[in-house]
């Protein structure tokens, strides 16, 4: 009886957890739908792309299957739906690769099928060749369609040159429809997401530096808090990589995009975006270095000596100015025009850094560990200040 009750409780708990997961998933779907309905967002972009894929498949089938009554009309909507890619350039590039793969597999399978007159023997010979052909670098991720094209030929009834030619023609027509729909019906642009990711990464760097500065100014040397700062600083590298990927994605989305001309969108290949990535790289390295030094000084084993309170407060002032300079930099590149404020802040930052260097030199002793701690803090400070100064020159 006890075992039965225990099994029942486990089953009930499992059902409850399953329903909770279903509820969370349903809530996520509702939230995504709400964001897509509310305004421009990633969710709306995904919904539009899904609708365009369905439209491309419908157009391809209406022409090839309903109007022309092609013998293998399903190929056209199948190719069309998969070529409504995330960017117009990707649709064109992958469309060419996919057509090449399908053509190669179709031609090889047709030739072998006509010679052997046996589906089993032809598949045993053709499929290994098609799979090897699919690994060709020029076919990229579309190489698998070489084997798919071969299977359509060998499993679609009697093999004939006429049917294979029809398949290739319908694949070409489906590719044209998919590319045309993606290029003409609200072609995707991702500049909004790029600016948002860059701003988010800059704001996170600002927040980390301010938190560390507040802790140093208040004389808090808590190892757990310092560890949390360092973990956030390490995650900042991931945000910078997301920003870099987003910039590259945006550049690709503008290639061959007719909507770019209508909206006047400028490609993110100028000084603003490239400089932002460089500054964020340096900010991530600087922040990680500072938080690591603070963490080592905060640990109880004393791996690194703690700076004197006066020196810690001066360094906190420098970190506050660095955080403000990063925020102004973000606004000057992706928001309000505040170049003059940014230059003034960077000039003040360099002055504070020079005073900090002189004060820290006077504060140090002959203890090599203490010299190493101050040197690490100063080195990271110099690198960020130099990069901010170079970006505003």
Short mmCIF file of C-alpha atoms in Angstrom, two decimals:
data_model
loop_
_atom_site.label_atom_id
_atom_site.label_comp_id
_atom_site.label_asym_id
_atom_site.label_seq_id
_atom_site.Cartn_x
_atom_site.Cartn_y
_atom_site.Cartn_z
CA UNK A 1 0.00 0.00 0.00
CA UNK A 2 2.76 2.44 0.93
CA UNK A 3 4.56 1.71 -2.32
CA UNK A 4 1.33 2.25 -4.25
CA UNK A 5 0.71 5.58 -2.50
CA UNK A 6 4.29 6.63 -3.18
CA UNK A 7 3.92 5.76 -6.84
CA UNK A 8 0.66 7.71 -7.01
CA UNK A 9 2.28 10.77 -5.42
CA UNK A 10 5.15 10.60 -7.90
CA UNK A 11 2.71 10.32 -10.81
CA UNK A 12 0.60 13.24 -9.52
CA UNK A 13 3.74 15.33 -9.04
CA UNK A 14 4.87 14.50 -12.55
CA UNK A 15 1.48 15.47 -14.00
CA UNK A 16 1.50 18.72 -12.01
CA UNK A 17 5.00 19.62 -13.26
CA UNK A 18 3.96 18.80 -16.82
CA UNK A 19 0.95 21.10 -16.59
CA UNK A 20 3.10 23.83 -15.06
CA UNK A 21 5.54 23.56 -17.97
CA UNK A 22 2.67 23.62 -20.45
CA UNK A 23 1.28 26.68 -18.70
CA UNK A 24 4.63 28.47 -18.86
CA UNK A 25 5.00 27.63 -22.54
CA UNK A 26 1.48 28.84 -23.27
CA UNK A 27 2.19 32.05 -21.35
CA UNK A 28 5.38 32.56 -23.39
CA UNK A 29 3.43 32.11 -26.61
CA UNK A 30 0.80 34.63 -25.47
CA UNK A 31 3.51 37.13 -24.47
CA UNK A 32 5.24 36.72 -27.83
CA UNK A 33 1.94 37.25 -29.67
CA UNK A 34 1.27 40.35 -27.56
CA UNK A 35 4.68 41.81 -28.39
CA UNK A 36 4.21 41.06 -32.08
CA UNK A 37 0.83 42.81 -32.02
CA UNK A 38 2.02 45.78 -29.96
CA UNK A 39 4.70 47.08 -32.31
CA UNK A 40 7.97 46.46 -34.14
CA UNK A 41 9.82 43.63 -32.48
CA UNK A 42 11.70 40.41 -33.16
CA UNK A 43 8.44 38.48 -32.64
CA UNK A 44 6.72 40.55 -35.32
CA UNK A 45 9.61 39.93 -37.72
CA UNK A 46 9.30 36.18 -37.15
CA UNK A 47 5.53 36.29 -37.68
CA UNK A 48 5.96 38.22 -40.93
CA UNK A 49 8.56 35.77 -42.21
CA UNK A 50 6.26 32.84 -41.40
CA UNK A 51 3.42 34.48 -43.30
CA UNK A 52 5.68 35.18 -46.26
CA UNK A 53 6.82 31.54 -46.37
CA UNK A 54 3.19 30.42 -46.48
CA UNK A 55 2.45 32.97 -49.22
CA UNK A 56 5.41 31.79 -51.29
CA UNK A 57 4.29 28.15 -51.02
CA UNK A 58 0.70 29.08 -51.95
CA UNK A 59 1.78 31.08 -55.02
CA UNK A 60 4.13 28.34 -56.20
CA UNK A 61 1.45 25.65 -55.83
CA UNK A 62 -1.26 27.82 -57.41
CA UNK A 63 0.84 28.28 -60.53
CA UNK A 64 2.59 24.90 -60.80
CA UNK A 65 -0.12 22.63 -59.40
CA UNK A 66 -3.46 24.32 -60.02
CA UNK A 67 -2.85 26.37 -63.18
CA UNK A 68 -0.14 24.46 -65.08
CA UNK A 69 -0.92 21.03 -63.54
CA UNK A 70 2.76 20.12 -63.61
CA UNK A 71 3.54 16.40 -63.18
CA UNK A 72 5.56 16.89 -59.96
CA UNK A 73 4.16 20.23 -58.82
CA UNK A 74 4.93 19.66 -55.11
CA UNK A 75 8.59 20.49 -55.78
CA UNK A 76 7.80 24.17 -56.44
CA UNK A 77 6.12 25.02 -53.10
CA UNK A 78 8.62 22.84 -51.23
CA UNK A 79 11.56 24.86 -52.58
CA UNK A 80 9.70 28.18 -52.24
CA UNK A 81 8.87 27.78 -48.57
CA UNK A 82 12.42 26.96 -47.50
CA UNK A 83 13.93 29.89 -49.42
CA UNK A 84 12.07 32.58 -47.51
CA UNK A 85 15.20 33.10 -45.46
CA UNK A 86 16.00 35.60 -42.73
CA UNK A 87 17.66 37.97 -45.25
CA UNK A 88 17.27 38.59 -48.97
CA UNK A 89 20.95 37.92 -49.56
CA UNK A 90 20.68 34.58 -47.78
CA UNK A 91 17.65 33.64 -49.88
CA UNK A 92 19.61 34.27 -53.08
CA UNK A 93 22.83 32.60 -51.92
CA UNK A 94 21.14 29.52 -50.49
CA UNK A 95 18.75 29.37 -53.43
CA UNK A 96 21.66 29.03 -55.83
CA UNK A 97 23.29 26.41 -53.61
CA UNK A 98 20.06 24.46 -53.25
CA UNK A 99 19.37 24.47 -56.98
CA UNK A 100 22.90 23.27 -57.64
CA UNK A 101 22.53 20.45 -55.11
CA UNK A 102 19.11 19.37 -56.44
CA UNK A 103 20.35 19.48 -60.02
CA UNK A 104 23.43 17.40 -59.21
CA UNK A 105 21.44 14.75 -57.34
CA UNK A 106 18.72 14.65 -60.00
CA UNK A 107 21.13 14.29 -62.90
CA UNK A 108 23.18 11.54 -61.25
CA UNK A 109 20.10 9.60 -60.12
CA UNK A 110 18.48 9.89 -63.57
CA UNK A 111 21.59 8.64 -65.36
CA UNK A 112 22.10 5.69 -63.01
CA UNK A 113 18.37 4.86 -62.92
CA UNK A 114 18.17 4.69 -66.72
CA UNK A 115 21.22 2.41 -66.85
CA UNK A 116 20.36 -0.07 -64.08
CA UNK A 117 16.54 -0.31 -64.28
CA UNK A 118 16.52 -1.32 -60.60
CA UNK A 119 15.53 1.11 -57.86
CA UNK A 120 17.32 -0.83 -55.11
CA UNK A 121 20.58 -1.10 -57.05
CA UNK A 122 20.39 2.53 -58.16
CA UNK A 123 19.83 3.75 -54.57
CA UNK A 124 22.75 1.66 -53.30
CA UNK A 125 25.02 3.31 -55.87
CA UNK A 126 23.62 6.84 -56.04
CA UNK A 127 22.99 7.74 -52.39
CA UNK A 128 26.63 7.37 -51.21
CA UNK A 129 27.72 9.51 -54.16
CA UNK A 130 25.03 12.10 -53.44
CA UNK A 131 25.98 12.26 -49.75
CA UNK A 132 29.63 12.76 -50.65
CA UNK A 133 28.64 15.42 -53.17
CA UNK A 134 26.64 17.14 -50.45
CA UNK A 135 29.85 17.71 -48.49
CA UNK A 136 31.23 19.95 -51.23
CA UNK A 137 32.13 23.27 -49.64
CA UNK A 138 30.50 25.38 -52.36
CA UNK A 139 27.10 23.85 -51.60
CA UNK A 140 27.32 24.90 -47.97
CA UNK A 141 24.42 23.85 -45.76
CA UNK A 142 22.30 23.01 -48.81
CA UNK A 143 24.39 19.98 -49.78
CA UNK A 144 21.86 17.58 -48.25
CA UNK A 145 19.47 18.44 -51.08
CA UNK A 146 21.67 16.47 -53.48
CA UNK A 147 20.57 13.26 -51.74
CA UNK A 148 16.99 14.57 -51.50
CA UNK A 149 16.87 15.27 -55.22
CA UNK A 150 18.22 11.81 -55.97
CA UNK A 151 15.60 10.18 -53.73
CA UNK A 152 12.77 12.04 -55.46
CA UNK A 153 13.96 10.65 -58.79
CA UNK A 154 14.44 7.06 -57.65
CA UNK A 155 11.28 6.76 -55.52
CA UNK A 156 8.89 8.72 -57.70
CA UNK A 157 8.00 5.98 -60.17
CA UNK A 158 9.61 5.29 -63.51
CA UNK A 159 12.77 7.25 -64.19
CA UNK A 160 12.68 9.42 -67.29
CA UNK A 161 14.52 12.44 -68.63
CA UNK A 162 11.22 14.30 -69.08
CA UNK A 163 10.16 13.88 -65.44
CA UNK A 164 13.59 14.84 -64.14
CA UNK A 165 13.62 17.94 -66.35
CA UNK A 166 10.18 18.86 -64.97
CA UNK A 167 11.50 18.51 -61.41
CA UNK A 168 14.40 20.83 -62.15
CA UNK A 169 12.10 23.37 -63.82
CA UNK A 170 9.71 23.33 -60.88
CA UNK A 171 12.56 23.65 -58.39
CA UNK A 172 13.80 26.66 -60.34
CA UNK A 173 10.31 28.17 -60.37
CA UNK A 174 9.89 27.59 -56.63
CA UNK A 175 13.23 29.24 -55.95
CA UNK A 176 12.25 32.27 -58.02
CA UNK A 177 8.95 32.57 -56.14
CA UNK A 178 10.56 32.21 -52.69
CA UNK A 179 13.29 34.75 -53.44
CA UNK A 180 10.83 37.18 -55.05
CA UNK A 181 8.40 37.05 -52.12
CA UNK A 182 11.19 37.59 -49.62
CA UNK A 183 12.65 40.48 -51.63
CA UNK A 184 9.40 42.26 -52.54
CA UNK A 185 7.11 41.69 -49.54
CA UNK A 186 8.52 43.60 -46.57
CA UNK A 187 12.12 42.39 -46.92
CA UNK A 188 13.63 41.94 -43.44
CA UNK A 189 15.81 44.64 -41.86
CA UNK A 190 17.53 44.17 -38.51
CA UNK A 191 18.96 47.62 -37.77
CA UNK A 192 16.59 48.07 -34.84
CA UNK A 193 17.85 44.91 -33.15
CA UNK A 194 21.47 45.89 -33.76
CA UNK A 195 21.11 49.26 -32.05
CA UNK A 196 19.24 47.65 -29.16
CA UNK A 197 21.92 44.99 -28.59
CA UNK A 198 24.72 47.57 -28.73
CA UNK A 199 22.90 49.82 -26.26
CA UNK A 200 22.21 46.89 -23.94
CA UNK A 201 25.87 45.86 -23.89
CA UNK A 202 26.98 49.43 -23.21
CA UNK A 203 24.41 49.87 -20.44
CA UNK A 204 25.50 46.63 -18.78
CA UNK A 205 29.15 47.79 -18.83
CA UNK A 206 28.02 51.11 -17.32
CA UNK A 207 26.03 49.39 -14.57
CA UNK A 208 28.87 47.05 -13.62
CA UNK A 209 31.40 49.89 -13.37
CA UNK A 210 29.00 51.98 -11.27
CA UNK A 211 28.29 49.10 -8.90
CA UNK A 212 32.01 48.43 -8.42
CA UNK A 213 32.64 52.14 -7.93
CA UNK A 214 29.91 52.39 -5.28
CA UNK A 215 31.36 49.38 -3.48
CA UNK A 216 34.91 50.75 -3.49
CA UNK A 217 33.78 54.22 -2.40
CA UNK A 218 31.87 52.71 0.54
CA UNK A 219 34.80 50.49 1.51
CA UNK A 220 32.84 47.27 0.96
CA UNK A 221 35.18 44.33 0.40
CA UNK A 222 32.65 41.52 0.39
CA UNK A 223 33.91 38.46 -1.48
CA UNK A 224 30.41 37.31 -2.48
CA UNK A 225 29.49 40.72 -3.90
CA UNK A 226 32.83 40.98 -5.70
CA UNK A 227 32.27 37.51 -7.15
CA UNK A 228 28.88 38.61 -8.51
CA UNK A 229 30.51 41.65 -10.13
CA UNK A 230 33.14 39.46 -11.76
CA UNK A 231 30.55 37.00 -13.09
CA UNK A 232 28.61 39.87 -14.65
CA UNK A 233 31.82 41.19 -16.18
CA UNK A 234 32.57 37.80 -17.71
CA UNK A 235 29.04 37.61 -19.15
CA UNK A 236 29.62 41.03 -20.70
CA UNK A 237 31.91 39.35 -23.25
CA UNK A 238 28.91 37.33 -24.40
CA UNK A 239 26.87 40.51 -24.90
CA UNK A 240 29.69 42.00 -26.96
CA UNK A 241 29.78 38.91 -29.16
CA UNK A 242 25.99 39.15 -29.61
CA UNK A 243 26.44 42.77 -30.66
CA UNK A 244 29.12 41.82 -33.19
CA UNK A 245 26.92 39.07 -34.62
CA UNK A 246 23.99 41.49 -34.79
CA UNK A 247 26.05 44.04 -36.73
CA UNK A 248 27.08 41.40 -39.25
CA UNK A 249 23.47 40.19 -39.50
CA UNK A 250 22.26 43.73 -40.19
CA UNK A 251 24.82 44.27 -42.90
CA UNK A 252 23.71 41.09 -44.59
CA UNK A 253 20.05 42.06 -44.34
CA UNK A 254 20.74 45.21 -46.39
CA UNK A 255 22.42 43.39 -49.27
CA UNK A 256 20.03 43.20 -52.21
CA UNK A 257 17.24 44.67 -50.04
CA UNK A 258 14.83 46.94 -51.94
CA UNK A 259 13.31 48.15 -48.68
CA UNK A 260 16.63 49.82 -47.85
CA UNK A 261 16.05 52.35 -50.63
CA UNK A 262 12.53 53.16 -49.44
CA UNK A 263 13.47 53.60 -45.79
CA UNK A 264 16.85 55.21 -46.40
CA UNK A 265 18.46 52.75 -43.99
CA UNK A 266 22.21 53.06 -43.80
CA UNK A 267 24.32 49.92 -43.51
CA UNK A 268 26.07 49.49 -40.15
CA UNK A 269 29.50 49.53 -41.73
CA UNK A 270 30.56 53.04 -40.78
CA UNK A 271 32.65 54.45 -38.00
CA UNK A 272 29.84 54.40 -35.42
CA UNK A 273 29.21 50.65 -35.36
CA UNK A 274 32.80 49.53 -35.83
CA UNK A 275 34.08 51.92 -33.17
CA UNK A 276 31.31 50.83 -30.82
CA UNK A 277 32.40 47.20 -31.08
CA UNK A 278 36.03 48.12 -30.41
CA UNK A 279 35.09 50.27 -27.41
CA UNK A 280 32.84 47.51 -26.05
CA UNK A 281 35.64 44.96 -26.46
CA UNK A 282 37.97 47.16 -24.42
CA UNK A 283 35.23 47.88 -21.89
CA UNK A 284 34.61 44.16 -21.41
CA UNK A 285 38.33 43.43 -20.94
CA UNK A 286 38.77 46.40 -18.61
CA UNK A 287 35.71 45.52 -16.53
CA UNK A 288 36.73 41.87 -16.21
CA UNK A 289 40.25 42.89 -15.17
CA UNK A 290 39.03 45.36 -12.55
CA UNK A 291 36.48 42.99 -11.05
CA UNK A 292 39.01 40.15 -10.96
CA UNK A 293 41.50 42.35 -9.07
CA UNK A 294 38.78 43.50 -6.66
CA UNK A 295 37.67 39.90 -6.13
CA UNK A 296 41.22 38.76 -5.34
CA UNK A 297 41.59 41.62 -2.87
CA UNK A 298 38.24 40.84 -1.24
CA UNK A 299 38.92 37.15 -0.59
CA UNK A 300 39.91 36.15 2.93
CA UNK A 301 43.05 34.31 1.87
CA UNK A 302 44.64 37.66 1.00
CA UNK A 303 45.89 36.73 -2.46
CA UNK A 304 46.05 40.46 -3.25
CA UNK A 305 46.33 43.39 -0.83
CA UNK A 306 43.47 45.86 -0.60
CA UNK A 307 44.19 49.44 -1.72
CA UNK A 308 44.25 52.15 0.88
CA UNK A 309 40.81 53.73 1.47
CA UNK A 310 41.87 57.02 -0.10
CA UNK A 311 43.24 55.30 -3.20
CA UNK A 312 40.10 53.13 -3.44
CA UNK A 313 37.88 56.22 -3.38
CA UNK A 314 39.92 57.89 -6.08
CA UNK A 315 39.73 54.79 -8.22
CA UNK A 316 35.97 54.68 -7.62
CA UNK A 317 35.76 58.23 -8.96
CA UNK A 318 37.60 57.13 -12.08
CA UNK A 319 35.20 54.19 -12.55
CA UNK A 320 32.18 56.52 -12.22
CA UNK A 321 33.61 58.79 -14.91
CA UNK A 322 34.33 55.77 -17.12
CA UNK A 323 30.75 54.56 -16.73
CA UNK A 324 29.39 58.00 -17.61
CA UNK A 325 31.69 58.22 -20.64
CA UNK A 326 30.43 54.84 -21.88
CA UNK A 327 26.80 55.91 -21.53
CA UNK A 328 27.46 59.20 -23.33
CA UNK A 329 29.32 57.29 -26.02
CA UNK A 330 26.30 55.03 -26.54
CA UNK A 331 23.96 58.01 -26.75
CA UNK A 332 26.24 59.83 -29.21
CA UNK A 333 26.39 56.83 -31.54
CA UNK A 334 22.86 55.41 -31.28
CA UNK A 335 20.71 58.12 -29.73
CA UNK A 336 20.99 61.78 -28.79
CA UNK A 337 23.78 63.92 -30.16
CA UNK A 338 26.06 64.60 -27.18
CA UNK A 339 29.53 64.67 -28.74
CA UNK A 340 30.59 67.79 -26.82
CA UNK A 341 29.61 66.26 -23.47
CA UNK A 342 31.43 63.07 -24.40
CA UNK A 343 34.64 64.91 -25.26
CA UNK A 344 34.47 66.89 -22.01
CA UNK A 345 33.91 63.74 -19.99
CA UNK A 346 36.80 61.92 -21.68
CA UNK A 347 39.07 64.91 -21.06
CA UNK A 348 38.09 64.89 -17.38
CA UNK A 349 38.64 61.13 -17.33
CA UNK A 350 42.19 61.49 -18.59
CA UNK A 351 42.87 64.18 -15.98
CA UNK A 352 41.51 61.97 -13.20
CA UNK A 353 43.63 59.09 -14.47
CA UNK A 354 46.81 61.19 -14.38
CA UNK A 355 46.07 62.31 -10.81
CA UNK A 356 45.22 58.74 -9.83
CA UNK A 357 48.52 57.48 -11.22
CA UNK A 358 50.48 60.06 -9.22
CA UNK A 359 48.54 59.32 -6.04
CA UNK A 360 48.89 55.57 -6.38
CA UNK A 361 52.62 55.86 -6.96
CA UNK A 362 52.95 57.85 -3.73
CA UNK A 363 50.70 55.38 -1.88
CA UNK A 364 52.58 52.21 -2.75
CA UNK A 365 55.18 50.51 -0.62
CA UNK A 366 57.94 48.07 -1.38
CA UNK A 367 55.48 45.18 -1.08
CA UNK A 368 55.53 43.50 -4.54
CA UNK A 369 51.95 42.22 -4.11
CA UNK A 370 50.68 45.73 -3.43
CA UNK A 371 52.57 47.08 -6.44
CA UNK A 372 51.03 44.32 -8.59
CA UNK A 373 47.51 45.22 -7.42
CA UNK A 374 47.91 48.90 -8.19
CA UNK A 375 49.60 48.12 -11.48
CA UNK A 376 46.74 45.88 -12.60
CA UNK A 377 44.15 48.52 -11.75
CA UNK A 378 46.09 51.28 -13.51
CA UNK A 379 46.76 49.20 -16.61
CA UNK A 380 43.07 48.44 -17.13
CA UNK A 381 42.17 52.07 -16.51
CA UNK A 382 44.70 53.33 -19.07
CA UNK A 383 43.43 50.96 -21.76
CA UNK A 384 39.80 52.00 -21.45
CA UNK A 385 40.64 55.71 -21.24
CA UNK A 386 42.88 55.50 -24.30
CA UNK A 387 40.20 53.73 -26.32
CA UNK A 388 37.49 56.21 -25.37
CA UNK A 389 39.81 59.08 -26.22
CA UNK A 390 40.66 57.53 -29.59
CA UNK A 391 36.98 56.99 -30.43
CA UNK A 392 36.17 60.66 -29.88
CA UNK A 393 39.16 62.02 -31.78
#
